[in-house]
mmCIF file of C-alpha atoms and ligand atoms in Angstrom:
data_model
loop_
_atom_site.group_PDB
_atom_site.id
_atom_site.type_symbol
_atom_site.label_atom_id
_atom_site.label_comp_id
_atom_site.label_asym_id
_atom_site.label_seq_id
_atom_site.Cartn_x
_atom_site.Cartn_y
_atom_site.Cartn_z
ATOM 1 C CA MET Y 1 -6.814 19.898 -2.082
ATOM 2 C CA HIS Y 2 -10.393 19.717 -2.742
ATOM 3 C CA LEU Y 3 -12.595 17.014 -0.715
ATOM 4 C CA GLU Y 4 -15.894 15.605 -1.815
ATOM 5 C CA VAL Y 5 -17.767 13.166 0.501
ATOM 6 C CA PHE Y 6 -20.505 11.031 -0.772
ATOM 7 C CA ALA Y 7 -23.037 8.765 1.077
ATOM 8 C CA SER Y 8 -22.015 5.698 -0.719
ATOM 9 C CA ALA Y 9 -19.021 4.109 -2.455
ATOM 10 C CA ASP Y 10 -21.159 3.834 -5.647
ATOM 11 C CA GLU Y 11 -21.858 7.678 -5.479
ATOM 12 C CA ALA Y 12 -18.259 8.467 -5.037
ATOM 13 C CA ALA Y 13 -17.357 6.170 -7.937
ATOM 14 C CA ALA Y 14 -20.084 7.979 -9.792
ATOM 15 C CA ARG Y 15 -18.580 11.067 -9.142
ATOM 16 C CA VAL Y 16 -15.146 10.028 -10.265
ATOM 17 C CA VAL Y 17 -16.498 8.705 -13.677
ATOM 18 C CA GLU Y 18 -18.261 12.384 -14.139
ATOM 19 C CA MET Y 19 -14.887 13.704 -13.980
ATOM 20 C CA LEU Y 20 -13.403 11.119 -16.333
ATOM 21 C CA VAL Y 21 -16.353 11.703 -18.743
ATOM 22 C CA ASN Y 22 -15.902 15.524 -18.635
ATOM 23 C CA ARG Y 23 -12.150 15.089 -19.267
ATOM 24 C CA LEU Y 24 -12.402 12.740 -22.071
ATOM 25 C CA THR Y 25 -15.253 14.702 -23.679
ATOM 26 C CA THR Y 26 -13.173 18.071 -23.487
ATOM 27 C CA LYS Y 27 -9.912 16.151 -24.594
ATOM 28 C CA PRO Y 28 -10.501 12.804 -26.308
ATOM 29 C CA THR Y 29 -6.510 12.300 -26.305
ATOM 30 C CA THR Y 30 -6.227 12.653 -22.540
ATOM 31 C CA VAL Y 31 -3.574 10.863 -20.951
ATOM 32 C CA LEU Y 32 -4.798 8.859 -17.927
ATOM 33 C CA GLY Y 33 -3.107 7.295 -15.057
ATOM 34 C CA LEU Y 34 -5.166 4.268 -13.617
ATOM 35 C CA PRO Y 35 -5.008 2.238 -10.319
ATOM 36 C CA THR Y 36 -6.147 -1.356 -9.724
ATOM 37 C CA GLY Y 37 -7.677 -2.921 -6.452
ATOM 38 C CA ALA Y 38 -11.086 -3.224 -5.209
ATOM 39 C CA THR Y 39 -11.592 0.467 -5.051
ATOM 40 C CA PRO Y 40 -11.755 1.508 -8.763
ATOM 41 C CA LEU Y 41 -13.870 -1.504 -9.830
ATOM 42 C CA PRO Y 42 -17.064 0.389 -9.555
ATOM 43 C CA VAL Y 43 -15.612 3.370 -11.461
ATOM 44 C CA TYR Y 44 -14.451 0.991 -14.296
ATOM 45 C CA LYS Y 45 -18.041 -0.470 -14.430
ATOM 46 C CA LEU Y 46 -19.698 2.785 -14.711
ATOM 47 C CA LEU Y 47 -17.218 4.099 -17.185
ATOM 48 C CA ILE Y 48 -17.988 1.250 -19.403
ATOM 49 C CA GLN Y 49 -21.586 2.099 -19.163
ATOM 50 C CA ALA Y 50 -20.775 5.650 -20.277
ATOM 51 C CA ILE Y 51 -18.903 4.503 -23.030
ATOM 52 C CA ASP Y 52 -21.607 2.275 -24.219
ATOM 53 C CA ARG Y 53 -24.062 5.159 -23.950
ATOM 54 C CA ARG Y 54 -21.632 7.228 -26.033
ATOM 55 C CA GLN Y 55 -20.866 9.777 -23.458
ATOM 56 C CA CYS Y 56 -17.146 9.442 -24.168
ATOM 57 C CA THR Y 57 -14.558 7.309 -25.609
ATOM 58 C CA LEU Y 58 -11.328 5.778 -24.569
ATOM 59 C CA GLY Y 59 -10.570 5.260 -28.205
ATOM 60 C CA GLN Y 60 -7.866 8.102 -28.522
ATOM 61 C CA ALA Y 61 -6.814 8.352 -24.892
ATOM 62 C CA THR Y 62 -3.470 7.213 -23.506
ATOM 63 C CA ILE Y 63 -3.491 4.932 -20.390
ATOM 64 C CA PHE Y 64 -0.580 4.449 -18.097
ATOM 65 C CA ASN Y 65 -1.044 1.935 -15.205
ATOM 66 C CA LEU Y 66 0.290 2.723 -11.807
ATOM 67 C CA ASP Y 67 1.987 -0.355 -11.076
ATOM 68 C CA GLU Y 68 2.508 -4.226 -12.231
ATOM 69 C CA TYR Y 69 3.379 -6.968 -9.919
ATOM 70 C CA PHE Y 70 7.109 -8.295 -10.767
ATOM 71 C CA GLY Y 71 7.724 -11.887 -12.018
ATOM 72 C CA VAL Y 72 4.239 -12.309 -13.721
ATOM 73 C CA GLY Y 73 3.249 -11.888 -17.315
ATOM 74 C CA PRO Y 74 0.329 -10.213 -18.721
ATOM 75 C CA ASP Y 75 -1.623 -13.391 -19.163
ATOM 76 C CA ASP Y 76 -1.212 -14.754 -15.561
ATOM 77 C CA PRO Y 77 -4.322 -13.937 -13.735
ATOM 78 C CA ARG Y 78 -2.407 -12.362 -10.645
ATOM 79 C CA SER Y 79 -1.061 -9.592 -12.966
ATOM 80 C CA TYR Y 80 -2.413 -5.964 -13.286
ATOM 81 C CA ALA Y 81 -2.469 -6.558 -17.158
ATOM 82 C CA HIS Y 82 -5.017 -9.197 -16.821
ATOM 83 C CA TYR Y 83 -7.064 -7.165 -14.122
ATOM 84 C CA MET Y 84 -7.444 -4.131 -16.261
ATOM 85 C CA ARG Y 85 -8.480 -6.144 -19.202
ATOM 86 C CA ALA Y 86 -11.039 -7.959 -17.282
ATOM 87 C CA ALA Y 87 -12.166 -4.660 -15.540
ATOM 88 C CA LEU Y 88 -12.190 -2.204 -18.623
ATOM 89 C CA PHE Y 89 -10.153 -2.920 -21.547
ATOM 90 C CA ASP Y 90 -11.861 -6.071 -22.728
ATOM 91 C CA HIS Y 91 -15.321 -3.879 -22.755
ATOM 92 C CA VAL Y 92 -14.384 -0.899 -24.477
ATOM 93 C CA ASN Y 93 -12.889 0.330 -27.763
ATOM 94 C CA HIS Y 94 -9.271 1.219 -27.178
ATOM 95 C CA ARG Y 95 -6.133 1.429 -29.047
ATOM 96 C CA SER Y 96 -3.712 -1.246 -27.360
ATOM 97 C CA ASP Y 97 -0.672 0.639 -28.385
ATOM 98 C CA ARG Y 98 -1.904 3.571 -26.140
ATOM 99 C CA ILE Y 99 -2.129 1.068 -23.125
ATOM 100 C CA ASN Y 100 0.861 1.215 -20.990
ATOM 101 C CA ILE Y 101 1.515 -1.024 -18.006
ATOM 102 C CA PRO Y 102 4.975 -1.782 -16.727
ATOM 103 C CA ASN Y 103 6.257 -5.266 -17.955
ATOM 104 C CA GLY Y 104 6.140 -7.417 -15.040
ATOM 105 C CA LEU Y 105 8.562 -10.037 -16.703
ATOM 106 C CA ALA Y 106 11.425 -7.519 -17.469
ATOM 107 C CA GLU Y 107 14.558 -9.042 -17.375
ATOM 108 C CA ASP Y 108 16.113 -5.419 -16.141
ATOM 109 C CA PRO Y 109 13.571 -3.960 -14.022
ATOM 110 C CA ARG Y 110 15.735 -0.709 -13.939
ATOM 111 C CA ALA Y 111 15.731 -0.232 -17.667
ATOM 112 C CA GLU Y 112 12.139 -1.045 -17.687
ATOM 113 C CA SER Y 113 11.306 1.734 -15.298
ATOM 114 C CA SER Y 114 13.441 4.275 -17.431
ATOM 115 C CA ARG Y 115 11.328 3.174 -20.254
ATOM 116 C CA TYR Y 116 8.407 3.690 -18.583
ATOM 117 C CA GLU Y 117 9.115 7.061 -17.403
ATOM 118 C CA ALA Y 118 10.128 8.044 -20.974
ATOM 119 C CA ALA Y 119 7.153 6.791 -22.333
ATOM 120 C CA ILE Y 120 5.230 8.946 -19.901
ATOM 121 C CA SER Y 121 7.216 12.094 -20.889
ATOM 122 C CA ALA Y 122 6.834 11.302 -24.657
ATOM 123 C CA ALA Y 123 3.020 11.180 -24.200
ATOM 124 C CA GLY Y 124 3.166 14.767 -22.795
ATOM 125 C CA GLY Y 125 2.712 13.702 -19.015
ATOM 126 C CA ILE Y 126 -0.292 12.326 -17.196
ATOM 127 C CA ASP Y 127 -3.508 14.760 -17.487
ATOM 128 C CA LEU Y 128 -5.432 12.895 -14.727
ATOM 129 C CA MET Y 129 -3.956 10.362 -12.401
ATOM 130 C CA LEU Y 130 -6.575 8.230 -10.574
ATOM 131 C CA LEU Y 131 -5.538 6.654 -7.211
ATOM 132 C CA GLY Y 132 -6.601 4.406 -4.575
ATOM 133 C CA LEU Y 133 -5.147 4.390 -1.145
ATOM 134 C CA GLY Y 134 -3.720 1.626 0.862
ATOM 135 C CA ARG Y 135 -4.528 1.201 4.601
ATOM 136 C CA ASN Y 136 -0.961 1.974 5.177
ATOM 137 C CA GLY Y 137 -0.839 4.958 3.216
ATOM 138 C CA HIS Y 138 0.706 3.690 0.070
ATOM 139 C CA ILE Y 139 -0.187 4.968 -3.366
ATOM 140 C CA GLY Y 140 0.711 2.947 -6.018
ATOM 141 C CA PHE Y 141 3.171 0.574 -4.364
ATOM 142 C CA ASN Y 142 5.091 3.491 -2.736
ATOM 143 C CA GLU Y 143 5.038 1.677 0.756
ATOM 144 C CA PRO Y 144 5.899 3.649 3.898
ATOM 145 C CA GLY Y 145 9.505 5.125 3.754
ATOM 146 C CA SER Y 146 9.393 5.739 0.011
ATOM 147 C CA PRO Y 147 11.454 8.706 -1.208
ATOM 148 C CA ALA Y 148 9.398 11.639 -2.098
ATOM 149 C CA MET Y 149 11.478 12.106 -5.329
ATOM 150 C CA SER Y 150 11.006 8.501 -6.283
ATOM 151 C CA ARG Y 151 10.272 7.707 -9.858
ATOM 152 C CA THR Y 152 9.325 4.248 -11.410
ATOM 153 C CA ARG Y 153 11.211 1.669 -9.760
ATOM 154 C CA LEU Y 154 11.159 -1.954 -8.525
ATOM 155 C CA VAL Y 155 9.938 -2.230 -4.957
ATOM 156 C CA ALA Y 156 9.659 -4.790 -2.349
ATOM 157 C CA LEU Y 157 6.073 -5.165 -0.753
ATOM 158 C CA THR Y 158 5.349 -4.664 2.772
ATOM 159 C CA ASP Y 159 3.816 -7.480 5.009
ATOM 160 C CA ASN Y 160 0.915 -4.986 5.576
ATOM 161 C CA THR Y 161 0.248 -4.856 1.744
ATOM 162 C CA LEU Y 162 0.554 -8.587 1.299
ATOM 163 C CA SER Y 163 -1.846 -9.390 4.076
ATOM 164 C CA ALA Y 164 -4.264 -6.634 2.818
ATOM 165 C CA ASN Y 165 -4.106 -8.142 -0.854
ATOM 166 C CA ALA Y 166 -3.847 -11.718 0.318
ATOM 167 C CA ARG Y 167 -7.533 -11.957 -0.500
ATOM 168 C CA TYR Y 168 -7.002 -11.678 -4.289
ATOM 169 C CA PHE Y 169 -4.744 -14.779 -4.488
ATOM 170 C CA ARG Y 170 -5.195 -18.614 -4.384
ATOM 171 C CA PRO Y 171 -2.718 -20.424 -2.168
ATOM 172 C CA ASP Y 172 -1.499 -22.275 -5.437
ATOM 173 C CA ALA Y 173 -0.577 -18.888 -7.092
ATOM 174 C CA PRO Y 174 0.780 -16.915 -4.198
ATOM 175 C CA ALA Y 175 0.933 -12.954 -4.349
ATOM 176 C CA PRO Y 176 4.270 -11.741 -5.952
ATOM 177 C CA ARG Y 177 6.300 -10.033 -3.252
ATOM 178 C CA SER Y 178 7.548 -7.140 -5.379
ATOM 179 C CA ALA Y 179 6.180 -4.867 -8.066
ATOM 180 C CA ILE Y 180 7.138 -2.013 -10.591
ATOM 181 C CA THR Y 181 5.590 1.051 -9.560
ATOM 182 C CA MET Y 182 5.181 4.584 -10.512
ATOM 183 C CA GLY Y 183 7.154 6.735 -7.915
ATOM 184 C CA ILE Y 184 5.930 9.466 -5.605
ATOM 185 C CA ALA Y 185 7.228 12.077 -7.922
ATOM 186 C CA THR Y 186 5.828 10.327 -11.150
ATOM 187 C CA ILE Y 187 2.576 10.705 -9.375
ATOM 188 C CA LEU Y 188 3.130 14.340 -8.188
ATOM 189 C CA SER Y 189 4.094 14.959 -11.903
ATOM 190 C CA ALA Y 190 0.418 14.565 -13.146
ATOM 191 C CA ARG Y 191 -1.676 17.685 -13.880
ATOM 192 C CA GLN Y 192 -4.532 16.468 -11.747
ATOM 193 C CA ILE Y 193 -4.790 13.860 -9.195
ATOM 194 C CA VAL Y 194 -8.013 12.233 -8.043
ATOM 195 C CA LEU Y 195 -7.906 10.023 -4.893
ATOM 196 C CA LEU Y 196 -10.696 7.821 -4.496
ATOM 197 C CA VAL Y 197 -11.211 6.471 -1.014
ATOM 198 C CA THR Y 198 -14.004 4.318 0.037
ATOM 199 C CA GLY Y 199 -14.797 2.078 3.195
ATOM 200 C CA GLN Y 200 -14.444 2.614 6.983
ATOM 201 C CA SER Y 201 -11.037 0.471 6.717
ATOM 202 C CA LYS Y 202 -9.427 3.583 5.059
ATOM 203 C CA ALA Y 203 -10.910 6.059 7.343
ATOM 204 C CA GLU Y 204 -7.585 6.215 9.526
ATOM 205 C CA ALA Y 205 -5.294 6.211 6.413
ATOM 206 C CA LEU Y 206 -7.354 9.106 4.853
ATOM 207 C CA ARG Y 207 -7.342 11.051 8.039
ATOM 208 C CA GLN Y 208 -3.521 10.888 8.185
ATOM 209 C CA THR Y 209 -3.260 11.721 4.528
ATOM 210 C CA LEU Y 210 -5.041 14.849 4.736
ATOM 211 C CA GLU Y 211 -4.685 16.127 8.432
ATOM 212 C CA ASP Y 212 -1.213 14.983 9.419
ATOM 213 C CA PRO Y 213 1.988 16.762 8.336
ATOM 214 C CA VAL Y 214 3.446 15.296 5.294
ATOM 215 C CA SER Y 215 5.491 12.439 6.127
ATOM 216 C CA MET Y 216 7.155 9.678 4.037
ATOM 217 C CA GLN Y 217 5.946 7.181 6.420
ATOM 218 C CA MET Y 218 2.497 8.011 5.067
ATOM 219 C CA PRO Y 219 3.172 8.340 1.373
ATOM 220 C CA SER Y 220 0.062 9.565 0.420
ATOM 221 C CA SER Y 221 0.254 12.491 2.524
ATOM 222 C CA ALA Y 222 2.729 13.905 -0.364
ATOM 223 C CA LEU Y 223 -0.357 14.565 -2.032
ATOM 224 C CA GLN Y 224 -0.608 17.722 0.155
ATOM 225 C CA LEU Y 225 2.227 19.168 -1.998
ATOM 226 C CA HIS Y 226 0.244 19.126 -5.342
ATOM 227 C CA ASN Y 227 -1.897 22.033 -6.304
ATOM 228 C CA ASP Y 228 -4.718 20.088 -7.898
ATOM 229 C CA VAL Y 229 -5.865 17.021 -5.862
ATOM 230 C CA VAL Y 230 -9.618 16.135 -5.715
ATOM 231 C CA VAL Y 231 -10.290 13.803 -2.915
ATOM 232 C CA VAL Y 232 -13.508 11.774 -3.481
ATOM 233 C CA ALA Y 233 -14.573 9.707 -0.201
ATOM 234 C CA ASP Y 234 -17.603 7.928 0.941
ATOM 235 C CA SER Y 235 -18.958 8.498 4.337
ATOM 236 C CA GLY Y 236 -17.093 5.691 5.725
ATOM 237 C CA ALA Y 237 -13.615 6.645 4.581
ATOM 238 C CA ALA Y 238 -14.261 10.434 5.681
ATOM 239 C CA SER Y 239 -15.646 9.138 9.085
ATOM 240 C CA LYS Y 240 -12.484 10.229 10.998
ATOM 241 C CA LEU Y 241 -11.962 13.560 9.188
ATOM 242 C CA SER Y 242 -12.273 16.677 11.342
ATOM 243 C CA VAL Y 243 -12.216 18.742 8.055
ATOM 244 C CA ALA Y 244 -15.288 16.942 6.740
ATOM 245 C CA ASP Y 245 -17.420 18.051 9.695
ATOM 246 C CA GLY Y 246 -17.811 21.714 8.950
ATOM 247 C CA SER Y 247 -18.431 20.878 5.219
ATOM 248 C CA ARG Y 248 -21.970 19.180 5.242
ATOM 249 C CA LYS Y 249 -23.372 22.445 3.759
ATOM 250 C CA GLY Y 250 -21.188 21.953 0.841
ATOM 251 C CA THR Y 251 -19.860 25.576 0.531
ATOM 252 C CA ALA Y 252 -16.114 25.949 -0.088
ATOM 253 C CA GLY Y 253 -15.331 25.135 -3.662
ATOM 254 C CA SER Y 254 -18.652 23.260 -4.327
ATOM 255 C CA ARG Y 255 -19.650 23.053 -7.936
ATOM 256 C CA GLU Y 256 -23.012 22.951 -9.469
ATOM 257 C CA ARG Y 257 -24.135 19.603 -10.940
ATOM 258 C CA ALA Y 258 -26.933 17.286 -11.022
ATOM 259 C CA GLN Y 259 -25.819 13.896 -9.949
ATOM 260 C CA PRO Y 260 -24.238 12.573 -7.890
ATOM 261 C CA GLU Y 261 -24.572 14.962 -5.151
ATOM 262 C CA ALA Y 262 -21.970 15.481 -2.505
ATOM 263 C CA MET Y 263 -22.905 14.944 1.326
ATOM 264 C CA GLY Y 264 -20.046 17.685 1.789
ATOM 265 C CA VAL Y 265 -17.696 19.663 -0.230
ATOM 266 C CA ARG Y 266 -14.559 21.420 1.136
ATOM 267 C CA SER Y 267 -11.160 22.972 -0.069
ATOM 268 C CA LEU Y 268 -8.481 22.040 2.298
HETATM 269 P P1 PGA E 301 -7.866 -1.590 -2.412
HETATM 270 O O1 PGA E 301 -6.503 -1.206 -2.772
HETATM 271 O O2 PGA E 301 -8.719 -0.656 -3.453
HETATM 272 O O3 PGA E 301 -8.033 -3.146 -2.977
HETATM 273 O O4 PGA E 301 -8.155 -1.398 -1.351
HETATM 274 C C1 PGA E 301 -6.105 0.219 -2.604
HETATM 275 C C2 PGA E 301 -4.619 0.319 -2.760
HETATM 276 O O5 PGA E 301 -3.798 -0.473 -2.119
HETATM 277 O O6 PGA E 301 -4.117 1.295 -3.395
#
């Protein structure tokens, strides 16, 4: 794993966009896995700006979203399909037939999950999977206790996640209590994984993700099993990492680039 720590969440987001732009420039047909939540919003904002400046395009890329709430349709403001349109897709040129989000209204969620896995395979697999991190260690909606070999499936959300996400919902349109999510094994099948973690509230989760033994009680720790993970964190999220301490000089694995500049870079 490769850890890069930045002074602010905006700089961390800029670093992720730099990686996305590099990918999309090198391979315009890149297959991206994309997350939702508050963490990636600055990434999408900066990516739209990069696309406006013609630094890259999403026109030929294929996108697979990590997850979708179950029981809500794409026009429901609670859905992640709606989130993705508002955050990214409405603002850029893309081919809608290359955007994939699990169908939250599927009558048969098992069949929908199999269809989603088959679509990922048919696209040649995910080149770059961008992830956020839940305070309870979830990646996608793989809650604590998720099997390491799990694939896309319907899952129940934990009370912890429901209360963390309650801020996104109004009382008259409460949060769905289940979701269709890529599984841990689906995520680990991506060729590269970029984990973006910002804010002090994620510090303990990030510490356990990187420094504790792999345990499915902390699903994100499964990322230790992947051979190409870049962890991009701000100083708040990195504040409990012992591995960040010796890295301020930015030695191991550091890369030359102009902007943004990491406070610390380290291979784990
Ligand atoms: P957040 O969620 O970005 O809204 O904090 C991250 C996650 O739960 O994966």
